[in-house]
Coordinates of C-alpha atoms in Angstrom, one line a residue:
Chain A
D186 CA 0.4 -31.4 11.2
A187 CA -1.4 -29.6 8.4
R188 CA 1.0 -28.7 5.6
V189 CA 1.0 -26.8 2.3
T190 CA 1.8 -29.3 -0.5
Q191 CA 3.6 -28.3 -3.6
T192 CA 4.2 -30.4 -6.8
P193 CA 6.5 -31.1 -8.4
R194 CA 9.4 -30.6 -6.0
H195 CA 11.9 -30.3 -8.8
K196 CA 11.5 -29.5 -12.5
V197 CA 14.1 -29.4 -15.2
T198 CA 12.9 -28.5 -18.7
E199 CA 14.0 -26.8 -21.9
M200 CA 13.4 -23.2 -22.8
G201 CA 10.1 -22.6 -24.5
Q202 CA 8.3 -25.5 -22.7
E203 CA 5.2 -24.9 -20.6
V204 CA 5.7 -25.3 -16.8
T205 CA 2.8 -25.9 -14.4
M206 CA 3.3 -25.8 -10.6
R207 CA 0.6 -26.9 -8.2
C208 CA -0.2 -26.0 -4.6
Q209 CA -2.6 -27.5 -2.2
P210 CA -3.2 -25.0 0.7
I211 CA -3.9 -26.0 4.2
L212 CA -7.5 -27.0 4.6
G213 CA -9.5 -24.0 5.7
H214 CA -7.0 -21.4 4.7
N215 CA -8.6 -18.8 2.4
T216 CA -5.4 -16.9 1.3
V217 CA -2.8 -18.2 -1.0
F218 CA 0.5 -16.6 -2.0
W219 CA 2.9 -17.4 -4.8
Y220 CA 6.6 -16.3 -4.3
R221 CA 9.7 -16.7 -6.4
Q222 CA 13.1 -16.9 -4.7
T223 CA 16.5 -16.2 -6.3
M224 CA 19.8 -15.3 -4.9
M225 CA 19.7 -11.9 -6.5
Q226 CA 16.2 -10.8 -5.8
G227 CA 15.3 -12.7 -2.7
L228 CA 11.7 -13.6 -2.0
E229 CA 9.4 -11.8 -4.5
L230 CA 5.6 -11.8 -4.3
L231 CA 4.2 -12.9 -7.6
A232 CA 0.5 -13.1 -6.8
Y233 CA -2.0 -13.7 -4.0
F234 CA -5.6 -14.9 -3.8
R235 CA -8.3 -14.6 -1.1
N236 CA -11.3 -16.8 -1.3
R237 CA -10.0 -17.9 -4.7
A238 CA -10.1 -14.4 -6.2
P239 CA -6.9 -12.8 -7.3
L240 CA -6.1 -9.7 -5.2
D241 CA -2.7 -8.8 -6.5
D242 CA -0.7 -10.2 -9.3
S243 CA 1.4 -7.1 -10.0
G244 CA 4.6 -8.9 -9.3
M245 CA 4.0 -11.4 -12.1
P246 CA 5.2 -11.0 -15.7
K247 CA 1.8 -11.1 -17.4
D248 CA 3.0 -12.1 -20.8
R249 CA 4.2 -15.5 -19.7
F250 CA 2.9 -16.2 -16.2
S251 CA -0.6 -17.0 -15.1
A252 CA -2.0 -18.0 -11.7
E253 CA -5.4 -19.5 -10.9
M254 CA -7.3 -21.2 -8.2
P255 CA -9.7 -23.6 -9.9
D256 CA -11.0 -24.6 -6.5
A257 CA -10.3 -24.0 -2.8
T258 CA -7.9 -27.0 -2.6
L259 CA -5.8 -26.2 -5.7
A260 CA -3.7 -23.2 -6.8
T261 CA -1.7 -23.3 -10.0
L262 CA 1.1 -21.2 -11.4
K263 CA 1.9 -21.6 -15.1
I264 CA 4.8 -20.3 -17.2
Q265 CA 4.4 -20.4 -21.0
P266 CA 6.8 -20.1 -22.7
S267 CA 9.5 -20.7 -20.1
E268 CA 12.9 -18.9 -20.2
P269 CA 16.2 -19.5 -18.5
R270 CA 15.7 -16.4 -16.3
D271 CA 12.7 -18.1 -14.8
S272 CA 15.0 -20.6 -13.0
A273 CA 14.3 -20.2 -9.3
V274 CA 12.6 -21.7 -6.3
Y275 CA 8.8 -21.1 -6.4
F276 CA 7.0 -21.2 -3.0
C277 CA 3.4 -21.3 -2.3
A278 CA 2.1 -20.2 1.1
S279 CA -1.3 -20.2 2.7
G280 CA -2.8 -18.3 5.5
G281 CA -6.2 -18.2 7.3
G282 CA -8.4 -15.6 8.9
G283 CA -8.7 -13.2 5.9
S284 CA -6.1 -10.9 7.4
V285 CA -2.4 -10.2 6.8
G286 CA -2.1 -10.5 10.6
Q287 CA -2.2 -14.2 10.2
P288 CA 1.0 -16.2 9.6
Q289 CA 1.9 -17.6 6.3
H290 CA 2.6 -21.3 6.0
F291 CA 5.0 -22.2 3.2
G292 CA 5.2 -25.3 1.1
D293 CA 8.6 -27.0 0.4
G294 CA 8.8 -25.2 -2.9
T295 CA 9.4 -26.2 -6.5
R296 CA 13.0 -25.9 -7.7
L297 CA 12.7 -25.0 -11.4
S298 CA 15.6 -25.1 -13.8
I299 CA 15.1 -23.9 -17.4
L300 CA 17.8 -25.0 -19.8
Chain B
Q264 CA 8.5 -1.4 -2.2
Q265 CA 10.9 -3.6 -0.3
P266 CA 11.7 -3.1 3.4
V267 CA 15.4 -2.6 4.3
Q268 CA 17.0 -5.1 6.6
S269 CA 20.3 -4.7 8.4
P270 CA 22.8 -6.1 8.8
Q271 CA 23.0 -8.2 5.6
A272 CA 25.0 -10.9 7.4
V273 CA 26.3 -11.6 10.9
I274 CA 28.5 -14.3 12.4
L275 CA 28.1 -15.1 16.1
R276 CA 29.6 -17.5 18.5
E277 CA 27.2 -19.6 20.5
G278 CA 25.8 -17.7 23.4
E279 CA 26.3 -14.2 21.9
D280 CA 23.4 -11.8 21.1
A281 CA 22.3 -10.2 17.9
V282 CA 19.9 -7.6 16.6
I283 CA 18.3 -7.6 13.2
N284 CA 16.5 -4.4 12.0
C285 CA 13.8 -3.9 9.4
S286 CA 12.8 -0.5 8.2
S287 CA 10.0 0.5 5.8
S288 CA 9.3 3.7 3.9
K289 CA 5.6 3.2 4.4
A290 CA 3.4 3.4 7.5
L291 CA 3.1 -0.1 9.1
Y292 CA 0.2 -2.0 10.5
S293 CA 2.1 -5.2 11.3
V294 CA 5.4 -7.0 10.8
H295 CA 6.0 -10.7 10.4
W296 CA 9.3 -12.4 11.0
Y297 CA 10.4 -15.6 9.4
R298 CA 13.5 -17.8 9.4
Q299 CA 14.7 -19.9 6.5
K300 CA 17.4 -22.6 6.7
H301 CA 19.4 -23.5 3.7
G302 CA 17.4 -25.6 1.2
E303 CA 14.2 -25.3 3.3
A304 CA 11.0 -23.2 3.3
P305 CA 10.7 -20.1 5.4
I306 CA 9.2 -20.8 8.8
F307 CA 7.0 -18.2 10.7
L308 CA 8.5 -16.9 13.9
M309 CA 6.1 -14.2 15.1
I310 CA 3.8 -11.3 14.2
L311 CA 3.9 -7.9 15.8
L312 CA 0.8 -5.6 15.4
K313 CA 0.5 -1.9 15.6
G314 CA 0.9 -0.7 19.2
G315 CA 4.6 -1.0 19.8
E316 CA 4.3 -4.4 21.5
Q317 CA 7.2 -6.6 22.1
K318 CA 6.9 -10.3 21.7
G319 CA 9.0 -13.3 22.5
H320 CA 9.5 -16.8 21.4
D321 CA 12.0 -18.8 23.4
K322 CA 15.1 -16.5 23.4
I323 CA 14.0 -14.7 20.3
S324 CA 12.0 -11.5 20.8
A325 CA 11.0 -8.6 18.7
S326 CA 9.8 -5.0 18.9
F327 CA 7.7 -2.9 16.6
N328 CA 7.8 0.9 16.5
E329 CA 5.1 2.1 14.0
K330 CA 6.2 5.7 14.4
K331 CA 9.7 5.0 13.2
Q332 CA 8.3 2.4 10.7
Q333 CA 10.7 -0.2 11.9
S334 CA 10.9 -3.5 13.7
S335 CA 13.9 -5.2 15.4
L336 CA 14.5 -8.9 16.1
Y337 CA 16.5 -9.8 19.1
L338 CA 18.4 -13.1 19.4
T339 CA 19.6 -13.7 22.9
A340 CA 22.2 -16.3 24.0
S341 CA 22.2 -17.6 20.4
Q342 CA 22.2 -21.3 19.7
L343 CA 23.5 -23.2 16.8
S344 CA 20.0 -23.9 15.7
Y345 CA 19.4 -20.1 15.2
S346 CA 21.6 -20.2 12.0
G347 CA 19.7 -19.3 8.9
T348 CA 18.3 -16.3 7.0
Y349 CA 15.8 -14.0 8.8
F350 CA 13.2 -12.1 6.8
C351 CA 10.8 -9.4 7.8
L352 CA 7.4 -9.0 6.1
P353 CA 5.7 -5.7 6.8
S354 CA 2.1 -4.9 6.0
N355 CA 0.6 -1.5 5.7
S356 CA -3.0 -2.4 6.6
N357 CA -5.2 -5.1 7.8
S358 CA -7.2 -4.9 4.6
G359 CA -5.4 -7.7 2.8
Y360 CA -2.5 -6.0 1.1
A361 CA 0.9 -7.5 1.9
L362 CA 4.1 -5.8 1.1
N363 CA 7.2 -7.6 0.0
F364 CA 9.7 -9.5 2.1
G365 CA 13.0 -7.8 3.0
K366 CA 16.1 -9.3 1.4
G367 CA 17.0 -11.1 4.5
T368 CA 19.8 -11.2 7.1
S369 CA 22.0 -14.2 7.0
L370 CA 22.9 -15.4 10.5
L371 CA 25.6 -18.0 11.3
V372 CA 26.2 -19.2 14.8
T373 CA 29.4 -21.0 15.3
P374 CA 30.5 -23.3 18.2

């Protein structure tokens, strides 16, 4: 079965370090979402792309977070500098068809801990 | 703006029924439903599109009332495997703008 692949699965690092999370969407899917999940806030939409162009990144703290799609097979989410409050599970999801009527397929997530 | 889900949590015995509601303050075009088990990624269950249709997946079905700006998920004769957190994801158009997930409803089915 086609799957969304996220790396790394786990990341522990110290405050102030740069963190890069990667996502390989399902081949042929043209929409990619980044979510952050915490107990307090639930699933928050950080950014999403269609055909590699950012459509909405209003949920992302701009001063330290950045999201890009260098090509159709790779999406990245970077945090620089990282802070303890960034500790969360970060999910990438992809969807096809160019419509929000299409289901989102989630990767297994990156569990991030900032010490 | 985040949709409101209710109840926040529910505990059932195997074989009992449950209803999970999702309400939005904005006009809706579609609603997605997802289930997430502990430590895993959310899994897509179904989409309901504008038109008030009702869909089913095994013994899980859902309805969508765009006039009331709400959707309901119905779990019939619940099984142990239904345990998890259920999320709704409404959208207000087909143009590509997705609203946020609800905070989720935690469902525990006990033997």
